[in-house]
CSV table of C-alpha atoms and ligand atoms in Angstrom, one decimal:
chain,number,residue,atom,x,y,z
A,1,MET,CA,-28.7,-19.4,-15.7
A,2,VAL,CA,-26.6,-16.3,-14.9
A,3,GLU,CA,-25.0,-16.6,-11.4
A,4,THR,CA,-26.0,-13.9,-8.9
A,5,ALA,CA,-24.0,-12.5,-6.1
A,6,ASP,CA,-24.6,-9.8,-3.4
A,7,ALA,CA,-21.6,-7.8,-4.7
A,8,ILE,CA,-19.0,-8.4,-7.5
A,9,ILE,CA,-15.4,-7.3,-6.7
A,10,VAL,CA,-13.2,-6.9,-9.7
A,11,GLY,CA,-9.6,-7.8,-8.7
A,12,ALA,CA,-8.0,-10.1,-6.2
A,13,GLY,CA,-5.2,-7.9,-5.0
A,14,VAL,CA,-4.8,-7.1,-1.3
A,15,GLN,CA,-7.5,-4.4,-1.5
A,16,GLY,CA,-10.1,-6.6,-3.2
A,17,ALA,CA,-9.4,-9.5,-1.0
A,18,SER,CA,-9.7,-7.3,2.2
A,19,LEU,CA,-12.9,-6.0,1.0
A,20,ALA,CA,-14.2,-9.5,0.3
A,21,PHE,CA,-13.3,-10.6,3.7
A,22,HIS,CA,-15.0,-7.7,5.5
A,23,LEU,CA,-18.1,-7.9,3.3
A,24,ALA,CA,-18.4,-11.7,4.1
A,25,GLU,CA,-17.8,-11.0,7.7
A,26,ARG,CA,-20.8,-8.8,7.5
A,27,GLY,CA,-23.0,-11.6,6.1
A,28,MET,CA,-22.8,-10.7,2.4
A,29,ARG,CA,-21.8,-13.2,-0.3
A,30,PRO,CA,-19.4,-11.4,-2.6
A,31,LEU,CA,-18.0,-12.8,-5.8
A,32,VAL,CA,-14.3,-11.9,-6.6
A,33,LEU,CA,-13.4,-12.1,-10.2
A,34,GLU,CA,-9.6,-12.1,-11.0
A,35,ARG,CA,-8.3,-12.1,-14.5
A,36,ALA,CA,-5.1,-13.9,-13.5
A,37,THR,CA,-4.4,-15.2,-9.9
A,38,VAL,CA,-4.7,-13.8,-6.5
A,39,ALA,CA,-2.0,-11.1,-5.9
A,40,ALA,CA,-1.1,-11.1,-9.6
A,41,GLY,CA,-0.9,-7.3,-9.8
A,42,ALA,CA,0.9,-4.7,-7.7
A,43,THR,CA,0.3,-6.7,-4.4
A,44,GLY,CA,2.6,-9.6,-5.5
A,45,ARG,CA,5.3,-7.2,-6.3
A,46,SER,CA,4.9,-5.0,-3.1
A,47,SER,CA,7.7,-4.3,-0.7
A,48,GLY,CA,5.2,-5.0,2.1
A,49,LEU,CA,6.3,-2.2,4.5
A,50,VAL,CA,4.1,-1.8,7.4
A,51,ARG,CA,4.6,1.5,9.1
A,52,MET,CA,2.3,4.2,10.4
A,53,HIS,CA,4.3,7.6,9.5
A,54,TYR,CA,2.2,9.6,7.3
A,55,ASP,CA,1.5,13.4,7.1
A,56,VAL,CA,-2.2,12.8,6.6
A,57,GLU,CA,-4.1,11.9,9.9
A,58,ALA,CA,-6.8,10.1,8.3
A,59,GLU,CA,-4.1,7.7,6.6
A,60,ALA,CA,-2.1,7.3,9.9
A,61,ARG,CA,-5.3,6.3,11.6
A,62,LEU,CA,-6.0,3.7,8.8
A,63,ALA,CA,-2.4,2.5,9.0
A,64,TRP,CA,-2.6,2.2,12.8
A,65,ARG,CA,-6.0,0.2,12.7
A,66,SER,CA,-4.4,-2.1,9.9
A,67,HIS,CA,-1.4,-2.5,12.2
A,68,ALA,CA,-3.6,-4.2,14.9
A,69,TYR,CA,-4.6,-6.8,12.3
A,70,PHE,CA,-1.1,-7.7,11.5
A,71,CYS,CA,-0.1,-7.9,15.1
A,72,ASP,CA,-3.1,-10.4,15.6
A,73,TRP,CA,-3.5,-12.0,12.2
A,74,ALA,CA,-4.0,-15.6,13.2
A,75,GLN,CA,-6.9,-14.7,15.4
A,76,ARG,CA,-8.3,-11.7,13.5
A,77,VAL,CA,-8.1,-13.2,9.8
A,78,GLY,CA,-6.5,-16.8,10.1
A,79,GLY,CA,-3.4,-18.0,8.1
A,80,GLU,CA,-0.2,-16.1,7.8
A,81,SER,CA,0.6,-12.4,6.9
A,82,GLY,CA,4.5,-12.9,7.4
A,83,PHE,CA,4.5,-9.9,9.5
A,84,THR,CA,7.9,-9.3,10.9
A,85,VAL,CA,8.5,-6.7,13.5
A,86,VAL,CA,12.0,-5.1,12.9
A,87,GLY,CA,11.2,-1.4,13.9
A,88,PHE,CA,10.9,1.4,11.3
A,89,LEU,CA,12.9,4.7,11.1
A,90,GLN,CA,11.6,7.8,9.1
A,91,MET,CA,14.4,10.1,8.1
A,92,VAL,CA,13.7,13.5,6.5
A,93,PRO,CA,15.9,16.4,5.0
A,94,PRO,CA,16.7,19.2,7.5
A,95,ASP,CA,13.9,21.5,5.8
A,96,GLU,CA,11.4,19.0,6.8
A,97,LEU,CA,12.3,18.5,10.5
A,98,PRO,CA,9.5,20.9,11.7
A,99,ALA,CA,7.0,18.7,9.7
A,100,LEU,CA,8.7,15.5,11.1
A,101,ARG,CA,8.2,16.9,14.8
A,102,ALA,CA,4.5,17.9,14.1
A,103,ASN,CA,3.5,14.6,12.4
A,104,THR,CA,5.2,12.4,15.1
A,105,GLU,CA,3.1,14.4,17.6
A,106,MET,CA,-0.1,13.8,15.6
A,107,GLN,CA,0.6,10.1,15.5
A,108,GLN,CA,1.3,9.9,19.2
A,109,ARG,CA,-2.1,11.7,19.8
A,110,ILE,CA,-3.7,8.9,17.8
A,111,GLY,CA,-2.1,6.4,20.0
A,112,ILE,CA,0.8,5.0,17.6
A,113,ARG,CA,3.8,4.1,19.3
A,114,THR,CA,6.4,6.5,17.9
A,115,ALA,CA,9.1,8.9,19.1
A,116,LEU,CA,11.6,11.3,17.9
A,117,VAL,CA,15.2,9.8,18.4
A,118,ASP,CA,18.5,11.8,18.1
A,119,ALA,CA,21.4,10.9,16.0
A,120,ASP,CA,23.2,8.8,18.8
A,121,GLU,CA,20.0,6.8,19.2
A,122,VAL,CA,19.6,6.4,15.4
A,123,ARG,CA,23.2,4.8,15.4
A,124,ARG,CA,22.2,2.3,18.0
A,125,ILE,CA,19.0,1.6,16.2
A,126,LEU,CA,20.8,1.1,12.8
A,127,PRO,CA,24.6,0.4,13.4
A,128,GLY,CA,26.9,1.7,10.6
A,129,ILE,CA,24.6,4.5,9.5
A,130,GLU,CA,26.2,7.7,8.2
A,131,ILE,CA,24.1,10.5,10.0
A,132,GLU,CA,24.9,14.1,10.8
A,133,ASP,CA,25.0,14.9,14.6
A,134,ASP,CA,22.2,17.2,14.6
A,135,GLN,CA,19.9,14.8,12.6
A,136,VAL,CA,16.6,13.7,14.2
A,137,ALA,CA,14.4,10.7,13.0
A,138,ALA,CA,11.1,9.2,14.1
A,139,PHE,CA,11.2,5.7,15.3
A,140,GLU,CA,8.2,3.1,15.3
A,141,PRO,CA,9.5,0.0,17.3
A,142,GLN,CA,6.3,-2.0,16.5
A,143,SER,CA,6.6,-1.6,12.7
A,144,GLY,CA,8.2,-3.7,10.0
A,145,TYR,CA,7.1,-5.6,7.0
A,146,ALA,CA,4.8,-8.4,5.9
A,147,ASP,CA,4.4,-10.8,2.9
A,148,PRO,CA,1.8,-9.3,0.6
A,149,THR,CA,1.1,-12.5,-1.2
A,150,GLN,CA,0.6,-14.4,2.2
A,151,THR,CA,-1.5,-11.6,3.4
A,152,THR,CA,-3.7,-11.6,0.4
A,153,GLY,CA,-4.0,-15.4,0.2
A,154,SER,CA,-5.2,-15.7,3.7
A,155,LEU,CA,-7.7,-12.8,3.3
A,156,MET,CA,-9.1,-14.5,0.3
A,157,ALA,CA,-9.2,-17.9,2.0
A,158,ALA,CA,-10.9,-16.3,5.1
A,159,ALA,CA,-13.4,-14.5,2.8
A,160,VAL,CA,-14.3,-17.9,0.9
A,161,ALA,CA,-14.7,-19.6,4.4
A,162,ARG,CA,-17.2,-17.0,5.3
A,163,GLY,CA,-19.3,-17.4,2.1
A,164,ALA,CA,-17.4,-15.4,-0.6
A,165,ARG,CA,-16.6,-16.9,-4.0
A,166,LEU,CA,-13.4,-16.5,-6.0
A,167,ILE,CA,-13.0,-17.2,-9.7
A,168,GLN,CA,-9.5,-16.7,-11.1
A,169,GLY,CA,-8.6,-16.6,-14.8
A,170,CYS,CA,-11.8,-14.5,-15.4
A,171,THR,CA,-11.4,-11.1,-17.1
A,172,VAL,CA,-14.2,-8.6,-16.6
A,173,SER,CA,-14.7,-6.8,-19.9
A,174,GLY,CA,-17.3,-4.4,-18.7
A,175,VAL,CA,-20.0,-3.3,-16.1
A,176,ARG,CA,-23.7,-3.8,-17.2
A,177,THR,CA,-26.3,-1.3,-16.2
A,178,ASN,CA,-30.0,-1.0,-16.5
A,179,GLY,CA,-30.9,2.8,-16.6
A,180,SER,CA,-29.0,4.3,-13.8
A,181,ARG,CA,-28.3,1.0,-11.9
A,182,VAL,CA,-25.6,-1.5,-12.1
A,183,VAL,CA,-26.9,-4.9,-12.6
A,184,GLY,CA,-23.7,-7.0,-13.2
A,185,VAL,CA,-20.7,-7.4,-15.4
A,186,SER,CA,-19.6,-9.1,-18.5
A,187,THR,CA,-16.6,-11.4,-18.4
A,188,SER,CA,-14.5,-13.9,-20.5
A,189,ARG,CA,-16.6,-16.6,-18.7
A,190,GLY,CA,-20.1,-15.0,-19.4
A,191,PRO,CA,-22.1,-12.6,-17.5
A,192,PHE,CA,-22.6,-12.4,-13.7
A,193,ASP,CA,-25.3,-10.4,-11.9
A,194,ALA,CA,-24.9,-8.3,-8.9
A,195,PRO,CA,-26.5,-4.9,-7.7
A,196,ILE,CA,-23.1,-3.8,-6.6
A,197,VAL,CA,-19.8,-3.8,-8.5
A,198,VAL,CA,-16.5,-2.6,-6.9
A,199,ASP,CA,-13.7,-1.7,-9.3
A,200,ALA,CA,-10.5,-2.9,-7.4
A,201,ALA,CA,-8.6,-3.6,-10.5
A,202,GLY,CA,-5.5,-1.8,-9.6
A,203,ALA,CA,-3.5,-0.1,-12.4
A,204,TRP,CA,-6.3,-1.5,-14.7
A,205,ALA,CA,-9.1,0.3,-12.9
A,206,PRO,CA,-9.6,3.3,-15.3
A,207,GLY,CA,-10.3,0.8,-18.1
A,208,LEU,CA,-13.2,-0.8,-16.2
A,209,ALA,CA,-14.5,2.5,-15.0
A,210,ALA,CA,-14.7,3.7,-18.6
A,211,THR,CA,-17.3,1.1,-19.4
A,212,VAL,CA,-19.7,3.1,-17.2
A,213,GLY,CA,-18.5,6.5,-18.6
A,214,LEU,CA,-16.1,7.4,-15.7
A,215,GLU,CA,-12.8,8.9,-16.5
A,216,LEU,CA,-10.6,8.3,-13.6
A,217,PRO,CA,-7.4,10.4,-13.1
A,218,ILE,CA,-5.2,7.3,-12.5
A,219,LYS,CA,-2.0,6.5,-14.4
A,220,VAL,CA,0.4,3.7,-14.2
A,221,TRP,CA,3.2,4.2,-11.7
A,222,ARG,CA,6.2,1.9,-12.1
A,223,HIS,CA,8.6,0.9,-9.3
A,224,ASP,CA,11.8,-1.1,-9.3
A,225,VAL,CA,13.0,-3.1,-6.3
A,226,ALA,CA,16.3,-4.8,-5.8
A,227,TYR,CA,17.3,-7.5,-3.2
A,228,VAL,CA,20.9,-7.5,-2.1
A,229,GLN,CA,22.8,-10.1,-0.1
A,230,ARG,CA,24.1,-8.5,3.0
A,231,PRO,CA,27.8,-8.7,3.9
A,232,PRO,CA,28.0,-11.4,6.4
A,233,ASP,CA,29.0,-9.0,9.2
A,234,VAL,CA,26.0,-6.9,8.6
A,235,PRO,CA,23.2,-8.1,10.9
A,236,ARG,CA,19.3,-8.0,10.1
A,237,HIS,CA,18.4,-4.3,10.5
A,238,VAL,CA,15.4,-2.1,10.9
A,239,ALA,CA,13.1,-0.9,7.9
A,240,PHE,CA,13.6,2.7,7.0
A,241,ILE,CA,12.6,5.4,4.7
A,242,ASP,CA,15.2,8.2,3.9
A,243,PHE,CA,13.5,11.1,2.2
A,244,GLU,CA,16.8,12.9,2.0
A,245,ASN,CA,18.3,10.4,-0.2
A,246,ALA,CA,15.0,9.3,-1.7
A,247,PHE,CA,15.3,5.5,-0.9
A,248,TYR,CA,13.9,3.0,1.4
A,249,ALA,CA,15.2,-0.4,2.6
A,250,ARG,CA,14.1,-3.3,4.8
A,251,PRO,CA,15.6,-6.7,5.5
A,252,GLU,CA,14.1,-9.8,3.8
A,253,GLY,CA,14.6,-12.8,5.9
A,254,GLU,CA,17.8,-13.4,7.5
A,255,SER,CA,20.5,-12.5,4.8
A,256,LEU,CA,18.8,-10.2,2.2
A,257,THR,CA,18.0,-6.5,2.1
A,258,LEU,CA,15.3,-5.0,-0.1
A,259,VAL,CA,16.2,-1.5,-1.7
A,260,ALA,CA,14.1,0.7,-3.7
A,261,LEU,CA,14.0,4.5,-4.8
A,262,GLU,CA,11.4,7.2,-4.4
A,263,ASP,CA,12.5,9.2,-7.5
A,264,GLY,CA,12.8,8.3,-11.0
A,265,ASN,CA,9.6,5.9,-10.9
A,266,PRO,CA,8.1,6.3,-14.5
A,267,ILE,CA,4.6,7.2,-14.9
A,268,THR,CA,3.0,5.6,-17.9
A,269,SER,CA,-0.2,4.6,-19.3
A,270,ASP,CA,0.2,0.9,-19.9
A,271,PRO,CA,-0.9,-1.4,-17.1
A,272,ASP,CA,0.3,-4.5,-19.2
A,273,ALA,CA,3.9,-3.7,-19.6
A,274,PRO,CA,6.1,-6.5,-18.5
A,275,VAL,CA,7.4,-6.2,-15.0
A,276,ASP,CA,10.0,-9.1,-14.8
A,277,ALA,CA,13.0,-6.8,-15.1
A,278,ALA,CA,14.1,-3.6,-13.4
A,279,ALA,CA,15.1,-0.6,-15.5
A,280,VAL,CA,18.7,-0.3,-16.9
A,281,GLY,CA,20.7,1.7,-14.4
A,282,PHE,CA,18.4,1.1,-11.4
A,283,ILE,CA,20.7,-1.3,-9.6
A,284,GLU,CA,23.7,1.2,-9.7
A,285,LYS,CA,21.6,4.1,-8.6
A,286,ALA,CA,20.0,2.1,-5.7
A,287,ALA,CA,23.5,0.8,-4.6
A,288,GLU,CA,24.9,4.2,-4.6
A,289,ARG,CA,22.3,5.6,-2.4
A,290,VAL,CA,22.3,2.7,0.2
A,291,VAL,CA,26.1,2.9,0.4
A,292,ARG,CA,25.9,6.7,1.0
A,293,ARG,CA,23.8,5.9,4.2
A,294,LEU,CA,25.3,2.5,5.1
A,295,PRO,CA,28.9,2.2,3.7
A,296,ALA,CA,29.3,-1.5,4.7
A,297,PHE,CA,26.9,-2.2,1.8
A,298,ALA,CA,29.8,-1.5,-0.7
A,299,ARG,CA,30.5,-5.2,0.1
A,300,ALA,CA,26.9,-6.3,-0.6
A,301,GLY,CA,26.1,-8.5,-3.6
A,302,LEU,CA,23.1,-8.4,-5.9
A,303,HIS,CA,20.6,-11.2,-5.5
A,304,SER,CA,17.7,-10.2,-7.8
A,305,ALA,CA,15.7,-7.2,-9.0
A,306,HIS,CA,12.1,-6.8,-10.5
A,307,SER,CA,9.6,-4.1,-11.2
A,308,GLY,CA,5.9,-3.6,-10.3
A,309,GLN,CA,3.0,-1.3,-11.3
A,310,ASP,CA,0.2,0.3,-9.4
A,311,GLY,CA,-2.4,2.9,-10.2
A,312,ILE,CA,-1.4,6.4,-9.2
A,313,THR,CA,-3.5,9.6,-8.7
A,314,PRO,CA,-2.5,13.2,-8.9
A,315,ASP,CA,-2.3,13.6,-5.1
A,316,GLN,CA,-0.8,10.1,-4.6
A,317,HIS,CA,-3.8,9.0,-2.6
A,318,PRO,CA,-6.5,6.4,-3.4
A,319,ILE,CA,-10.0,6.8,-4.8
A,320,ILE,CA,-12.6,5.1,-2.7
A,321,GLY,CA,-16.3,5.5,-2.5
A,322,PRO,CA,-19.4,5.4,-4.9
A,323,ALA,CA,-19.2,7.0,-8.4
A,324,GLY,CA,-21.1,6.8,-11.7
A,325,PRO,CA,-24.3,4.6,-11.8
A,326,ASP,CA,-26.0,3.5,-8.6
A,327,GLY,CA,-24.1,0.3,-7.2
A,328,PHE,CA,-20.8,1.1,-8.7
A,329,TRP,CA,-17.9,1.7,-6.2
A,330,LEU,CA,-14.3,2.7,-6.7
A,331,HIS,CA,-11.5,1.1,-4.6
A,332,CYS,CA,-8.3,1.9,-6.7
A,333,GLY,CA,-5.5,4.2,-7.2
A,334,PHE,CA,-3.5,3.2,-4.2
A,335,SER,CA,-0.5,5.1,-5.5
A,336,GLY,CA,2.4,2.9,-4.2
A,337,THR,CA,1.3,2.9,-0.6
A,338,GLY,CA,-1.9,0.7,-0.4
A,339,PHE,CA,-0.6,-2.5,1.1
A,340,LYS,CA,-0.2,-1.7,4.7
A,341,THR,CA,-3.7,0.1,5.0
A,342,ALA,CA,-5.7,-2.7,3.1
A,343,PRO,CA,-7.2,-4.3,6.4
A,344,ALA,CA,-8.7,-1.0,7.6
A,345,MET,CA,-9.7,0.3,4.2
A,346,GLY,CA,-11.5,-3.0,3.5
A,347,ALA,CA,-13.2,-3.0,6.8
A,348,SER,CA,-14.4,0.8,6.4
A,349,LEU,CA,-15.4,0.3,2.7
A,350,ALA,CA,-17.4,-2.9,3.7
A,351,GLN,CA,-19.3,-0.8,6.4
A,352,LEU,CA,-20.0,2.0,4.0
A,353,ILE,CA,-21.4,-0.6,1.5
A,354,THR,CA,-23.6,-2.5,4.0
A,355,ASP,CA,-24.6,0.4,6.4
A,356,GLY,CA,-24.4,3.5,4.2
A,357,PRO,CA,-22.6,6.8,5.2
A,358,SER,CA,-22.1,7.5,8.7
A,359,ALA,CA,-20.7,10.5,10.8
A,360,ASN,CA,-17.4,8.9,11.2
A,361,ASP,CA,-16.7,7.8,7.6
A,362,ASP,CA,-12.9,7.8,7.5
A,363,LEU,CA,-12.8,7.1,3.8
A,364,ALA,CA,-14.7,10.4,2.8
A,365,ILE,CA,-11.5,12.2,2.1
A,366,TYR,CA,-10.7,9.6,-0.7
A,367,ARG,CA,-14.0,10.6,-2.8
A,368,LEU,CA,-13.4,10.9,-6.6
A,369,SER,CA,-15.1,14.4,-6.6
A,370,ARG,CA,-12.1,15.9,-4.8
A,371,PHE,CA,-10.1,16.3,-8.0
A,372,ALA,CA,-13.0,18.3,-9.8
A,373,SER,CA,-13.6,20.4,-6.6
A,374,GLY,CA,-9.8,21.0,-6.2
A,375,GLU,CA,-9.9,19.5,-2.4
A,376,VAL,CA,-6.9,17.2,-3.2
A,377,ILE,CA,-5.5,15.5,-0.1
A,378,VAL,CA,-2.5,17.4,1.5
A,379,GLY,CA,-0.9,16.5,4.8
A,380,GLU,CA,-1.5,18.9,7.7
A,381,HIS,CA,2.2,19.4,8.0
A,382,PRO,CA,3.1,18.2,4.5
A,383,TYR,CA,6.3,16.5,3.2
A,384,ALA,CA,7.2,16.5,-0.5
A,385,ASP,CA,5.4,13.9,-2.6
A,386,ILE,CA,6.9,10.6,-1.7
A,387,TRP,CA,7.1,9.5,-5.4
A,388,ARG,CA,9.0,12.0,-7.4
B,1,FAD,C1,7.0,-2.6,-6.5
B,1,FAD,C2,6.0,-2.1,-5.5
B,1,FAD,C3,6.2,-2.0,-4.2
B,1,FAD,C4,5.4,-1.5,-3.1
B,1,FAD,N1,5.6,-1.3,-1.8
B,1,FAD,C5,4.8,-1.1,-1.0
B,1,FAD,C6,5.0,-1.0,0.5
B,1,FAD,O1,6.1,-1.3,0.8
B,1,FAD,N2,4.0,-0.8,1.2
B,1,FAD,C7,2.6,-0.5,1.0
B,1,FAD,O2,1.9,-0.2,1.7
B,1,FAD,N3,2.3,-0.5,-0.4
B,1,FAD,C8,3.3,-0.8,-1.3
B,1,FAD,N4,3.1,-0.8,-2.5
B,1,FAD,C9,1.7,-0.6,-3.0
B,1,FAD,C10,0.8,-1.6,-2.9
B,1,FAD,O3,1.4,-2.9,-3.1
B,1,FAD,C11,-0.5,-1.4,-3.8
B,1,FAD,O4,-0.9,-0.3,-3.5
B,1,FAD,C12,-1.5,-2.5,-3.5
B,1,FAD,O5,-0.9,-3.8,-3.6
B,1,FAD,C13,-2.7,-2.3,-4.5
B,1,FAD,O6,-3.5,-3.4,-4.3
B,1,FAD,P1,-4.8,-3.6,-5.2
B,1,FAD,O7,-5.5,-4.7,-4.8
B,1,FAD,O8,-5.4,-2.1,-5.4
B,1,FAD,O9,-4.3,-3.7,-6.6
B,1,FAD,P2,-3.6,-5.1,-7.3
B,1,FAD,O10,-2.8,-5.9,-6.4
B,1,FAD,O11,-2.8,-4.5,-8.6
B,1,FAD,O12,-4.8,-5.9,-7.8
B,1,FAD,C14,-5.6,-5.7,-8.9
B,1,FAD,C15,-6.1,-6.9,-9.5
B,1,FAD,O13,-7.1,-6.6,-10.4
B,1,FAD,C16,-6.9,-7.8,-11.4
B,1,FAD,N5,-7.7,-7.1,-12.6
B,1,FAD,C17,-7.4,-6.1,-13.3
B,1,FAD,N6,-8.1,-5.8,-14.3
B,1,FAD,C18,-9.0,-6.8,-14.2
B,1,FAD,C19,-10.3,-7.3,-14.9
B,1,FAD,N7,-10.7,-6.4,-15.9
B,1,FAD,N8,-11.0,-8.4,-14.6
B,1,FAD,C20,-10.6,-9.1,-13.6
B,1,FAD,N9,-9.4,-8.8,-12.8
B,1,FAD,C21,-8.7,-7.7,-13.1
B,1,FAD,C22,-5.3,-7.8,-11.6
B,1,FAD,O14,-5.0,-8.9,-12.3
B,1,FAD,C23,-4.8,-7.7,-10.1
B,1,FAD,O15,-4.7,-9.0,-9.6
B,1,FAD,C24,3.9,-1.3,-3.6
B,1,FAD,C25,3.7,-1.5,-4.9
B,1,FAD,C26,4.6,-1.8,-5.8
B,1,FAD,C27,4.3,-2.1,-7.3
């Protein structure tokens, strides 16, 4: 007999797991099908930054709602997320200072605890930093980073405790339809039936969508990450993004610092490319950037490096919502920034699936049709693309 679920979610990354958790909280019995293991894709490679500074108000709101989960994880979800509050600094080049001011004001209006800080304050927050006297940054004292694998594992466990089912080692080869309606999926473990199928397959999402005739504007974004051993006299520091030097960093535990670059991230079409090793030359480039800002890191040592891949769209924002046959939903294309927003995005999509569209649909901007109609997402006070 073919197993039947209320909804099938393809992919047990952080987004699929969050959706499963929220659907199960709403009384549905979702089935999550994962070709490898929980967090085997982008999620398990993610840098896990949790911050709210965005130039798109809807995204800042979703990050802020998600932040509330991270602050109260044990009560809200259960288990661990590894959320560590170290504070977060957003630095921009001089020509983006007006946007920094306007975006910080927008975030304050939403209720986010953030403020502009001058160069002296930045030096106090991040000792040893090289910064011009007239530079200003935005500071979020309540931000930091979390552990993406723990976060996803606890979302999945909480979903299962509420009636969801997870099958790992199960590759979905196609979506089955009857006329204009979804009826289930075909998999390496045989067929499963459901009136709803959600494509949360990360960088592999276009392949699945193609089985219902949808062509998604999603490519594969590749991103290298290094962990360096801090010199013993450099203490744990804040997380920061430095648009001017196109890199970001955060501490990892007591003695390591994670560093990654915003430029030079290849765009490919191969979601299966191996991700164990960073590209040749990446370490040297990352070291040069971090030393430019924090000269003490000239005495840091390399600990390890790896790569990761995520689906990326032309405007570097996800695609979320119904598309194609009735019952088919997209939840993909998170473009290298989809960890921190997963709790709120899963909650909003679960509401949309169970209750239908409402006046306060905060996911409407992410509809697939925006690419055809030319309504791509641009910040109200835009910065340059984060990935260059
Ligand atoms: C190196 C790196 C650093 C990042 N840093 C940050 C950060 O600091 N902050 C932030 O917010 N975001 C960050 N991101 C982005 C964020 O991690 C991703 O946007 C997010 O994890 C995407 O989650 P997902 O569930 O959509 O996809 P994934 O985690 O990729 O999950 C998709 C899952 O689907 C499974 N799957 C695929 N095809 C099939 C199939 N046919 N059948 C069954 N299962 C299938 C895969 O095995 C995979 O487990 C980073 C990403 C990378 C790669």
